[in-house]
mmCIF file of C-alpha atoms in Angstrom:
data_model
loop_
_atom_site.group_PDB
_atom_site.id
_atom_site.type_symbol
_atom_site.label_atom_id
_atom_site.label_comp_id
_atom_site.label_asym_id
_atom_site.label_seq_id
_atom_site.Cartn_x
_atom_site.Cartn_y
_atom_site.Cartn_z
ATOM 1 C CA MET F 7 -8.561 41.881 17.450
ATOM 2 C CA GLU F 8 -7.350 42.373 14.176
ATOM 3 C CA PRO F 9 -8.899 43.248 10.744
ATOM 4 C CA ARG F 10 -9.000 39.663 8.519
ATOM 5 C CA PRO F 11 -8.006 39.239 5.336
ATOM 6 C CA GLU F 12 -10.462 39.278 2.301
ATOM 7 C CA ASP F 13 -7.681 38.396 -0.125
ATOM 8 C CA PRO F 14 -7.570 34.757 0.360
ATOM 9 C CA ALA F 15 -3.886 34.779 -1.951
ATOM 10 C CA HIS F 16 -3.295 37.337 0.709
ATOM 11 C CA PRO F 17 -3.048 36.470 4.978
ATOM 12 C CA ASP F 18 -2.161 38.555 7.629
ATOM 13 C CA THR F 19 0.081 36.213 8.377
ATOM 14 C CA ARG F 20 1.953 39.790 10.593
ATOM 15 C CA TYR F 21 2.270 37.776 14.153
ATOM 16 C CA HIS F 22 4.666 35.312 12.084
ATOM 17 C CA VAL F 23 7.275 34.365 10.537
ATOM 18 C CA ARG F 24 7.465 33.661 6.834
ATOM 19 C CA PRO F 25 7.575 30.424 5.092
ATOM 20 C CA SER F 26 11.379 30.361 3.108
ATOM 21 C CA ALA F 27 10.890 30.470 -0.516
ATOM 22 C CA PRO F 28 10.204 26.146 -2.304
ATOM 23 C CA GLY F 29 12.784 24.036 -1.823
ATOM 24 C CA ALA F 30 15.207 26.350 0.089
ATOM 25 C CA ASP F 31 15.901 23.013 2.087
ATOM 26 C CA THR F 32 16.093 20.562 -0.841
ATOM 27 C CA ALA F 33 20.097 21.998 -1.166
ATOM 28 C CA ALA F 34 21.337 19.522 1.886
ATOM 29 C CA GLY F 35 22.457 16.574 -0.030
ATOM 30 C CA GLU F 36 20.456 14.565 -2.990
ATOM 31 C CA GLY F 37 17.448 13.168 -1.166
ATOM 32 C CA GLU F 38 17.208 14.371 2.614
ATOM 33 C CA GLY F 39 16.047 18.004 1.490
ATOM 34 C CA ASP F 40 12.842 16.244 0.987
ATOM 35 C CA ARG F 41 13.471 14.582 4.653
ATOM 36 C CA VAL F 42 14.473 18.146 7.164
ATOM 37 C CA ILE F 43 10.286 19.520 5.298
ATOM 38 C CA ASN F 44 8.503 16.638 4.692
ATOM 39 C CA GLY F 45 9.620 15.180 8.483
ATOM 40 C CA GLY F 46 9.903 11.609 7.249
ATOM 41 C CA LEU F 47 6.634 11.670 5.764
ATOM 42 C CA SER F 48 5.906 10.983 1.804
ATOM 43 C CA GLU F 49 4.992 13.097 -1.354
ATOM 44 C CA GLU F 50 1.711 10.493 -0.626
ATOM 45 C CA GLN F 51 1.205 11.308 2.376
ATOM 46 C CA ILE F 52 1.402 14.854 3.177
ATOM 47 C CA ALA F 53 -0.896 15.838 -0.148
ATOM 48 C CA GLU F 54 -4.067 17.376 0.297
ATOM 49 C CA ARG F 55 -6.436 14.576 0.344
ATOM 50 C CA VAL F 56 -10.302 14.612 1.256
ATOM 51 C CA VAL F 57 -11.752 11.079 2.241
ATOM 52 C CA ASP F 58 -14.708 9.160 2.835
ATOM 53 C CA TYR F 59 -16.066 7.579 5.767
ATOM 54 C CA ASP F 60 -19.078 6.328 7.156
ATOM 55 C CA ASP F 61 -20.086 9.079 10.306
ATOM 56 C CA ASP F 62 -23.118 6.735 11.323
ATOM 57 C CA GLU F 63 -20.334 4.250 12.944
ATOM 58 C CA TYR F 64 -18.511 7.067 15.466
ATOM 59 C CA GLY F 65 -21.178 9.167 15.814
ATOM 60 C CA PHE F 66 -20.100 12.457 16.462
ATOM 61 C CA VAL F 67 -23.139 15.000 14.610
ATOM 62 C CA ARG F 68 -25.376 12.680 16.301
ATOM 63 C CA MET F 69 -23.130 13.796 19.584
ATOM 64 C CA VAL F 70 -22.415 17.001 18.936
ATOM 65 C CA ARG F 71 -26.263 17.516 18.489
ATOM 66 C CA THR F 72 -27.499 15.730 21.156
ATOM 67 C CA ALA F 73 -25.349 17.744 23.828
ATOM 68 C CA LEU F 74 -26.046 21.045 21.662
ATOM 69 C CA LEU F 75 -29.488 19.140 22.166
ATOM 70 C CA GLU F 76 -28.935 18.890 26.105
ATOM 71 C CA ALA F 77 -27.403 22.700 27.426
ATOM 72 C CA GLY F 78 -30.578 23.952 25.484
ATOM 73 C CA VAL F 79 -28.959 25.690 23.070
ATOM 74 C CA LEU F 80 -31.341 23.963 20.059
ATOM 75 C CA LYS F 81 -33.636 23.370 18.746
ATOM 76 C CA GLU F 82 -34.641 19.165 17.114
ATOM 77 C CA GLU F 83 -35.326 20.967 13.729
ATOM 78 C CA ILE F 84 -32.695 23.289 13.400
ATOM 79 C CA PRO F 85 -29.612 21.589 11.495
ATOM 80 C CA LEU F 86 -25.948 22.413 12.420
ATOM 81 C CA GLY F 87 -25.099 23.909 9.306
ATOM 82 C CA LYS F 88 -28.116 27.010 10.615
ATOM 83 C CA LEU F 89 -27.353 27.197 14.326
ATOM 84 C CA HIS F 90 -27.006 31.145 13.360
ATOM 85 C CA ALA F 91 -30.893 31.958 13.271
ATOM 86 C CA LEU F 92 -30.896 30.211 17.230
ATOM 87 C CA ALA F 93 -28.151 33.255 17.886
ATOM 88 C CA PRO F 94 -26.765 35.958 15.875
ATOM 89 C CA PRO F 95 -23.033 36.164 15.784
ATOM 90 C CA LYS F 96 -20.837 37.592 18.903
ATOM 91 C CA GLY F 97 -17.190 37.006 18.252
ATOM 92 C CA ARG F 98 -16.008 33.434 19.564
ATOM 93 C CA ARG F 99 -16.016 33.990 23.785
ATOM 94 C CA LYS F 100 -19.521 34.297 23.897
ATOM 95 C CA ASN F 101 -20.824 31.262 21.135
ATOM 96 C CA PRO F 102 -23.328 29.022 23.245
ATOM 97 C CA PHE F 103 -22.473 26.664 21.168
ATOM 98 C CA LEU F 104 -18.421 25.921 21.030
ATOM 99 C CA PHE F 105 -18.244 26.512 24.866
ATOM 100 C CA VAL F 106 -20.564 23.081 25.194
ATOM 101 C CA LEU F 107 -18.263 21.163 22.150
ATOM 102 C CA GLN F 108 -15.657 22.820 23.585
ATOM 103 C CA ASN F 109 -16.115 21.838 27.458
ATOM 104 C CA ASP F 110 -18.718 19.514 27.049
ATOM 105 C CA LEU F 111 -18.563 16.996 24.181
ATOM 106 C CA ARG F 112 -14.873 17.319 24.121
ATOM 107 C CA LYS F 113 -14.137 16.075 27.670
ATOM 108 C CA SER F 114 -16.538 12.947 27.523
ATOM 109 C CA LYS F 115 -15.661 9.820 27.183
ATOM 110 C CA ASP F 116 -17.943 8.366 23.518
ATOM 111 C CA PHE F 117 -16.066 11.480 22.287
ATOM 112 C CA ALA F 118 -12.517 10.458 23.320
ATOM 113 C CA ALA F 119 -13.204 6.568 22.263
ATOM 114 C CA ALA F 120 -14.758 7.520 19.852
ATOM 115 C CA LEU F 121 -12.466 9.589 18.611
ATOM 116 C CA HIS F 122 -9.211 6.437 19.958
ATOM 117 C CA ARG F 123 -11.378 4.612 16.974
ATOM 118 C CA PHE F 124 -11.866 7.485 14.352
ATOM 119 C CA VAL F 125 -8.553 7.086 15.117
ATOM 120 C CA ARG F 126 -7.462 3.436 14.398
ATOM 121 C CA GLN F 127 -9.359 2.705 11.626
ATOM 122 C CA GLU F 128 -9.638 5.827 9.443
ATOM 123 C CA VAL F 129 -7.034 8.147 10.237
ATOM 124 C CA CYS F 130 -3.823 5.064 9.754
ATOM 125 C CA ALA F 131 -5.664 3.828 6.684
ATOM 126 C CA ALA F 132 -5.343 7.282 5.250
ATOM 127 C CA LEU F 133 -1.781 7.961 6.149
ATOM 128 C CA GLY F 134 -1.110 4.639 4.984
ATOM 129 C CA VAL F 135 0.258 3.451 8.315
ATOM 130 C CA SER F 136 -0.752 0.916 11.524
ATOM 131 C CA ARG F 137 0.391 3.357 14.284
ATOM 132 C CA VAL F 138 0.674 6.901 15.392
ATOM 133 C CA ALA F 139 0.397 9.082 18.255
ATOM 134 C CA TYR F 140 -3.338 12.160 17.706
ATOM 135 C CA GLN F 141 -4.214 14.416 20.156
ATOM 136 C CA ARG F 142 -5.826 13.719 23.217
ATOM 137 C CA ARG F 143 -8.184 17.109 23.024
ATOM 138 C CA PRO F 144 -9.320 18.192 18.757
ATOM 139 C CA THR F 145 -10.092 21.380 18.522
ATOM 140 C CA PHE F 146 -14.446 22.600 18.206
ATOM 141 C CA ARG F 147 -15.050 25.522 15.926
ATOM 142 C CA VAL F 148 -18.549 27.309 15.886
ATOM 143 C CA HIS F 149 -17.609 29.635 12.550
ATOM 144 C CA MET F 150 -20.965 31.126 12.809
ATOM 145 C CA ALA F 151 -22.429 33.123 8.903
ATOM 146 C CA GLY F 152 -22.111 36.330 8.950
ATOM 147 C CA GLY F 153 -19.699 35.553 12.070
ATOM 148 C CA PRO F 154 -15.654 37.766 11.165
ATOM 149 C CA ALA F 155 -12.701 35.464 11.232
ATOM 150 C CA GLN F 156 -10.753 33.781 13.878
ATOM 151 C CA GLY F 157 -7.854 33.646 14.323
ATOM 152 C CA PHE F 158 -4.352 34.775 11.958
ATOM 153 C CA ALA F 159 -2.822 33.218 9.151
ATOM 154 C CA HIS F 160 -0.093 30.596 10.252
ATOM 155 C CA ALA F 161 1.580 27.099 9.207
ATOM 156 C CA ASP F 162 1.397 23.885 12.641
ATOM 157 C CA GLY F 163 5.522 23.412 12.369
ATOM 158 C CA LEU F 164 6.500 27.360 12.296
ATOM 159 C CA GLU F 165 6.807 29.511 14.984
ATOM 160 C CA PRO F 166 5.798 30.551 16.907
ATOM 161 C CA TYR F 167 4.136 27.036 17.325
ATOM 162 C CA ASN F 168 6.889 24.543 16.524
ATOM 163 C CA HIS F 169 5.086 21.341 16.017
ATOM 164 C CA GLN F 170 6.881 18.678 14.897
ATOM 165 C CA PRO F 171 7.301 18.449 11.343
ATOM 166 C CA GLY F 172 6.176 15.116 11.424
ATOM 167 C CA GLU F 173 2.528 15.964 11.835
ATOM 168 C CA VAL F 174 -0.747 16.032 8.866
ATOM 169 C CA ASN F 175 -3.675 17.684 10.155
ATOM 170 C CA ILE F 176 -7.203 15.436 10.411
ATOM 171 C CA TRP F 177 -10.046 18.474 9.332
ATOM 172 C CA LEU F 178 -12.893 17.361 9.541
ATOM 173 C CA PRO F 179 -16.544 19.469 8.478
ATOM 174 C CA LEU F 180 -19.448 18.192 11.370
ATOM 175 C CA SER F 181 -21.782 20.136 8.330
ATOM 176 C CA LYS F 182 -21.804 21.102 5.301
ATOM 177 C CA VAL F 183 -18.299 23.567 3.999
ATOM 178 C CA HIS F 184 -17.951 25.695 0.897
ATOM 179 C CA GLY F 185 -16.266 29.081 0.409
ATOM 180 C CA SER F 186 -15.858 31.854 3.010
ATOM 181 C CA ASN F 187 -17.261 28.905 5.792
ATOM 182 C CA SER F 188 -14.156 27.401 5.378
ATOM 183 C CA LEU F 189 -10.870 26.561 6.204
ATOM 184 C CA MET F 190 -8.343 28.268 3.548
ATOM 185 C CA SER F 191 -5.048 26.448 2.808
ATOM 186 C CA GLU F 192 -2.264 26.567 -0.214
ATOM 187 C CA SER F 193 -2.119 22.810 -1.277
ATOM 188 C CA SER F 194 1.398 22.424 -0.580
ATOM 189 C CA PRO F 195 4.471 23.726 1.161
ATOM 190 C CA GLY F 196 5.292 27.173 -0.296
ATOM 191 C CA LYS F 197 2.705 26.388 -2.957
ATOM 192 C CA GLY F 198 0.772 30.129 -2.532
ATOM 193 C CA ASP F 199 -2.391 28.871 -4.789
ATOM 194 C CA PHE F 200 -4.831 29.677 -1.274
ATOM 195 C CA HIS F 201 -9.198 27.921 -1.403
ATOM 196 C CA ALA F 202 -11.682 26.561 0.753
ATOM 197 C CA PHE F 203 -11.878 23.167 1.368
ATOM 198 C CA GLU F 204 -14.949 21.647 0.458
ATOM 199 C CA ALA F 205 -16.829 19.000 2.205
ATOM 200 C CA GLU F 206 -19.061 17.464 4.154
ATOM 201 C CA PRO F 207 -19.707 15.641 7.485
ATOM 202 C CA GLY F 208 -18.736 11.682 6.203
ATOM 203 C CA GLN F 209 -15.417 13.525 4.993
ATOM 204 C CA PHE F 210 -12.183 14.229 6.606
ATOM 205 C CA VAL F 211 -9.646 16.417 5.250
ATOM 206 C CA ARG F 212 -6.371 15.745 5.786
ATOM 207 C CA PHE F 213 -3.551 18.255 4.252
ATOM 208 C CA TYR F 214 0.154 19.001 5.997
ATOM 209 C CA GLY F 215 -0.892 22.540 7.660
ATOM 210 C CA ASN F 216 2.953 21.461 9.036
ATOM 211 C CA ARG F 217 4.079 23.204 7.004
ATOM 212 C CA CYS F 218 1.456 24.340 4.100
ATOM 213 C CA TRP F 219 -0.287 28.483 5.462
ATOM 214 C CA HIS F 220 -3.917 28.177 6.630
ATOM 215 C CA TYR F 221 -6.935 30.313 7.522
ATOM 216 C CA CYS F 222 -9.876 32.265 8.068
ATOM 217 C CA LEU F 223 -12.356 34.283 6.342
ATOM 218 C CA ASP F 224 -15.217 36.423 7.547
ATOM 219 C CA ASN F 225 -18.187 33.774 7.283
ATOM 220 C CA LYS F 226 -19.839 36.017 3.747
ATOM 221 C CA THR F 227 -22.614 31.834 2.879
ATOM 222 C CA ASP F 228 -26.046 31.634 4.346
ATOM 223 C CA ASP F 229 -24.238 28.101 6.546
ATOM 224 C CA THR F 230 -22.055 27.699 9.780
ATOM 225 C CA ARG F 231 -19.388 26.010 10.582
ATOM 226 C CA VAL F 232 -18.992 23.067 12.565
ATOM 227 C CA SER F 233 -16.070 21.363 13.108
ATOM 228 C CA PHE F 234 -12.969 20.159 14.621
ATOM 229 C CA ASP F 235 -9.459 19.249 14.044
ATOM 230 C CA LEU F 236 -6.451 17.125 15.442
ATOM 231 C CA ARG F 237 -3.315 16.367 14.750
ATOM 232 C CA VAL F 238 -1.563 12.972 14.125
ATOM 233 C CA VAL F 239 1.852 11.260 13.691
ATOM 234 C CA PRO F 240 2.617 8.574 12.402
ATOM 235 C CA MET F 241 4.735 6.810 15.456
ATOM 236 C CA ASP F 242 8.017 5.747 13.229
ATOM 237 C CA LEU F 243 8.499 9.399 13.102
ATOM 238 C CA PHE F 244 8.008 10.928 16.579
ATOM 239 C CA ASP F 245 9.895 12.396 18.182
ATOM 240 C CA ASN F 246 8.749 13.080 21.671
ATOM 241 C CA ASN F 247 11.398 16.102 23.401
ATOM 242 C CA HIS F 248 10.458 17.703 20.231
ATOM 243 C CA ASP F 249 10.145 21.777 21.114
ATOM 244 C CA GLY F 250 5.988 22.060 21.114
ATOM 245 C CA PRO F 251 5.351 25.733 21.807
ATOM 246 C CA SER F 252 4.583 27.661 24.693
ATOM 247 C CA LYS F 253 2.045 26.603 27.434
ATOM 248 C CA THR F 254 0.677 29.930 27.431
ATOM 249 C CA LEU F 255 -0.326 32.930 25.284
ATOM 250 C CA THR F 256 0.414 36.719 26.436
ATOM 251 C CA LYS F 257 -0.026 39.715 25.677
ATOM 252 C CA LYS F 258 2.296 42.810 25.891
ATOM 253 C CA SER F 259 2.678 46.262 24.484
ATOM 254 C CA SER F 260 0.159 44.940 22.019
ATOM 255 C CA LYS F 261 2.017 42.377 20.342
ATOM 256 C CA GLN F 262 1.211 38.803 20.754
ATOM 257 C CA ARG F 263 3.596 36.173 21.946
ATOM 258 C CA PHE F 264 5.108 32.252 23.509
ATOM 259 C CA SER F 265 6.825 32.265 26.395
ATOM 260 C CA GLY F 266 7.645 28.810 28.114
ATOM 261 C CA ILE F 267 8.603 26.423 25.718
ATOM 262 C CA LYS F 268 7.051 23.060 26.402
ATOM 263 C CA PRO F 269 8.261 19.602 24.782
ATOM 264 C CA LEU F 270 4.669 18.130 23.535
ATOM 265 C CA LYS F 271 4.659 14.939 24.799
ATOM 266 C CA LEU F 272 2.757 11.726 24.254
ATOM 267 C CA GLY F 273 0.535 10.500 27.273
ATOM 268 C CA GLU F 274 0.445 14.724 28.133
ATOM 269 C CA TYR F 275 -0.563 16.639 23.858
ATOM 270 C CA TYR F 276 -0.932 13.023 22.641
ATOM 271 C CA LEU F 277 -1.784 9.881 22.695
ATOM 272 C CA ASP F 278 -1.359 6.224 21.229
ATOM 273 C CA SER F 279 -3.577 5.168 18.292
ATOM 274 C CA ASP F 280 -2.108 1.753 19.008
ATOM 275 C CA ALA F 281 -2.839 1.721 22.913
ATOM 276 C CA GLU F 282 -5.756 -0.044 24.766
ATOM 277 C CA PHE F 283 -8.289 2.487 25.111
ATOM 278 C CA ASP F 284 -9.261 2.924 28.768
ATOM 279 C CA GLU F 285 -6.761 2.193 30.026
ATOM 280 C CA GLN F 286 -5.932 5.941 28.389
ATOM 281 C CA TRP F 287 -8.960 6.947 29.636
ATOM 282 C CA GLN F 288 -8.056 6.914 32.474
ATOM 283 C CA GLN F 289 -4.885 8.405 32.637
ATOM 284 C CA MET F 290 -6.477 11.718 30.567
ATOM 285 C CA ARG F 291 -8.761 11.419 33.583
ATOM 286 C CA GLY F 292 -6.504 13.584 35.801
ATOM 287 C CA ARG F 293 -5.220 15.785 32.375
ATOM 288 C CA MET F 294 -8.871 17.213 32.122
#
């Protein structure tokens, strides 16, 4: 894996197309450019916000701890922010905590049901809408203290990921995040003011990761970060036929490339926040 950037203002974007200059798309016509850039989202909806919620209402921290305890990789007295005391960082693929969360917890009905309620009650309210399409399988992250950065700088709506422009990111920490254990992002597209999100359990960050570049650094703090993230689209802006990323990421001649473009569709990648959970769960089980 390539060395990771140390300077927050200069992320490594070697495998990605850099965003166009701020404002470049707004010349299309009066009032039309913003709609092109923001996919129909309002300025408030794309603004970065830290939003409070009651974690006891959904039990995300409890479910993570229970899953790790039952898997035998966590001790009762160890907080999530100190997981590195139990297993030294060895990279993402050899992370026993991440393996449990990605392969067990996020496939559980209890987690899926809590996520559905969370999206309906918290995320919709944070966007000022009543209905969204949301990523059915969020991505868990365990960024170990002393561990290397994960992935490369990117914006979700640009090549090669190509997510639809009306999509907003919801980033939810389950341990305290700060400094280099957090996610670095610019506050608005093209602004370049890269900074670390600061939040704690009971808060989530809403940001426009579709056009805002974001990335991780080597974790030089004394705290491990446990988090999960998902993407949502207000339903009135959702495009079920928007070209998505390729289905698989391959390597050839030391260069990363995508092949086989496939739209990210409702009922596959996304779920409807307005639909009955039990009905969707039955459909989801065949896709686990």
